[in-house]
XYZ file of C-alpha atoms in Angstrom:
88
model
C 17.271 8.146 31.270
C 15.814 7.444 27.772
C 14.702 10.384 25.626
C 10.954 11.002 25.375
C 9.244 9.606 22.266
C 8.754 13.169 20.943
C 12.526 13.661 20.839
C 12.967 10.378 18.988
C 10.324 11.366 16.413
C 12.115 14.638 15.584
C 14.543 12.664 13.448
C 11.774 11.642 10.997
C 9.381 14.599 11.093
C 11.018 16.289 8.083
C 11.239 13.134 5.959
C 9.218 13.640 2.773
C 6.581 11.058 1.887
C 4.428 10.741 -1.227
C 0.788 11.662 -0.589
C -1.736 10.562 -3.225
C -5.478 11.094 -3.455
C -7.325 8.430 -5.437
C -10.508 9.739 -6.960
C -11.462 6.444 -8.580
C -10.344 3.812 -11.022
C -11.540 1.688 -13.905
C -10.412 -1.121 -16.155
C -9.988 -0.369 -19.846
C -8.947 -2.643 -22.689
C -5.658 -1.570 -24.231
C -7.550 -0.700 -27.434
C -9.479 2.023 -25.553
C -6.325 3.283 -23.832
C -4.658 3.728 -27.209
C -7.702 5.660 -28.455
C -7.515 8.220 -25.610
C -7.036 11.779 -26.820
C -7.557 15.310 -25.469
C -11.247 15.633 -24.676
C -11.744 11.903 -24.053
C -13.848 11.038 -21.017
C -12.978 8.053 -18.835
C -15.793 6.880 -16.581
C -14.585 5.834 -13.126
C -16.095 3.115 -10.946
C -16.972 5.652 -8.262
C -20.017 7.775 -7.553
C -19.582 11.532 -7.353
C -20.488 11.603 -3.648
C -18.252 8.664 -2.622
C -15.252 9.492 -0.429
C -11.807 9.595 -2.025
C -8.848 7.685 -0.599
C -5.791 9.447 0.849
C -2.637 7.336 0.541
C 0.769 7.918 2.100
C 3.492 5.960 0.297
C 0.810 3.727 -1.281
C -0.837 2.956 2.064
C -4.443 4.034 2.650
C -4.556 6.284 5.720
C -7.786 8.281 5.383
C -10.936 9.052 3.424
C -12.106 12.492 2.487
C -14.110 14.820 0.284
C -12.713 16.767 -2.642
C -12.877 20.532 -2.056
C -11.920 23.504 -4.187
C -9.750 26.176 -2.544
C -9.383 29.230 -4.781
C -8.501 27.529 -8.096
C -6.897 24.448 -6.524
C -8.226 21.072 -5.482
C -7.824 19.861 -1.925
C -9.178 17.126 0.300
C -11.126 17.485 3.530
C -10.368 14.486 5.758
C -13.595 12.867 6.908
C -12.299 9.630 8.408
C -8.979 8.084 9.373
C -8.473 4.448 8.460
C -8.860 2.269 11.506
C -11.544 4.481 13.039
C -14.862 2.998 14.111
C -16.593 2.937 10.688
C -15.293 2.443 7.145
C -17.089 4.336 4.386
C -19.457 2.318 2.239
């Protein structure tokens, strides 16, 4: 009798994956990149209240809101990719 799917998944549950939160992005000419210094401000193409993207191994899996927990940043998942509505 074949093993249940849960038993088969045990083999990969401890595999580490890279999780990235993308706050926003922008395009800069190389001239501006070379002029960056401590204190420089880079304006992103994202509004402050827009959801951020949660990526696992470079694949978008969810959207969320940035939260502060003690002195650390975190993300509160608001929507999984593939659910009924994509954020605008």
